Amino acid sequence: MIRFKMILRTKINRFLVLSLIFFHRAGAFQPTLPPRGSDSFVSLKMWSGEDDLQGSDRIKSCVPYVLPLVDGDHFGNYIYERIPPLGVLDDILLQPLVGLFDTVPFLGLILFVALTLGTRGNTDMSRGVRFNAQQAALIDVALVFPELIASSFENEPDLPRYIAEPCSNFVYYAYISAVIYSIVSNLRGKKPNQIPYISEWSELAVGPF
């Protein structure tokens, strides 16, 4: 329960940080569409361009997704229990990172700020890498909503498993699907910009350049 409260408090802090970033970004960019066919119109298409990932950027773009993988791992507890091989993989691949995040104070928040503020406007990084950093942060922030719902039942120790398990599994399937889609797309050199709402907000956070 203590760890759950720490996770919830950290996610709320990240949500507030991201809200400030988006309010600033929304105020900074108020583009008006130039005539179609003009040079300005062509450059404006960078907002939604299908920019492919090249070379080492394919790997760099996958690294930020460690954050949502670690933060959302506990939603898979029922699945790991029912499918032991997945539980073994989780113990090997993710639990050491989960332990590290629990041991080092504010590590998750520091990484979150690095992904959002540290990559925003950093033209030394390719736009694809910056897009993935913002998208990973948004997937992580999206987990705050099921965390808030779960927190409302924290005083209900006898919540039936037939309610808790499908709800937890649904969140796990949703976020892990987004992460796997993003990682696989990156490794193929394709920009993972087809996640509803999240990809659009990631484009906005990165900006046109």
Short mmCIF file of N, CA and C in Angstrom, two decimals, residues 153-163:
data_model
loop_
_atom_site.label_atom_id
_atom_site.label_comp_id
_atom_site.label_asym_id
_atom_site.label_seq_id
_atom_site.Cartn_x
_atom_site.Cartn_y
_atom_site.Cartn_z
N PHE A 153 -10.35 2.79 -4.19
CA PHE A 153 -10.77 1.52 -3.60
C PHE A 153 -9.75 0.99 -2.60
N GLU A 154 -8.79 1.84 -2.22
CA GLU A 154 -7.72 1.35 -1.34
C GLU A 154 -8.23 1.00 0.05
N ASN A 155 -9.38 1.54 0.43
CA ASN A 155 -9.97 1.20 1.72
C ASN A 155 -10.97 0.06 1.62
N GLU A 156 -10.95 -0.63 0.46
CA GLU A 156 -11.83 -1.78 0.23
C GLU A 156 -10.97 -3.02 0.07
N PRO A 157 -10.45 -3.57 1.16
CA PRO A 157 -9.54 -4.72 1.06
C PRO A 157 -10.21 -5.96 0.50
N ASP A 158 -11.54 -6.02 0.59
CA ASP A 158 -12.26 -7.20 0.14
C ASP A 158 -12.86 -7.02 -1.25
N LEU A 159 -12.28 -6.13 -2.06
CA LEU A 159 -12.77 -5.94 -3.42
C LEU A 159 -12.66 -7.27 -4.16
N PRO A 160 -13.76 -7.78 -4.71
CA PRO A 160 -13.74 -9.10 -5.35
C PRO A 160 -12.71 -9.18 -6.47
N ARG A 161 -12.05 -10.32 -6.55
CA ARG A 161 -11.02 -10.49 -7.57
C ARG A 161 -11.62 -10.45 -8.96
N TYR A 162 -12.87 -10.92 -9.11
CA TYR A 162 -13.47 -10.93 -10.44
C TYR A 162 -13.73 -9.51 -10.97
N ILE A 163 -13.60 -8.51 -10.08
CA ILE A 163 -13.67 -7.12 -10.52
C ILE A 163 -12.27 -6.54 -10.69
#
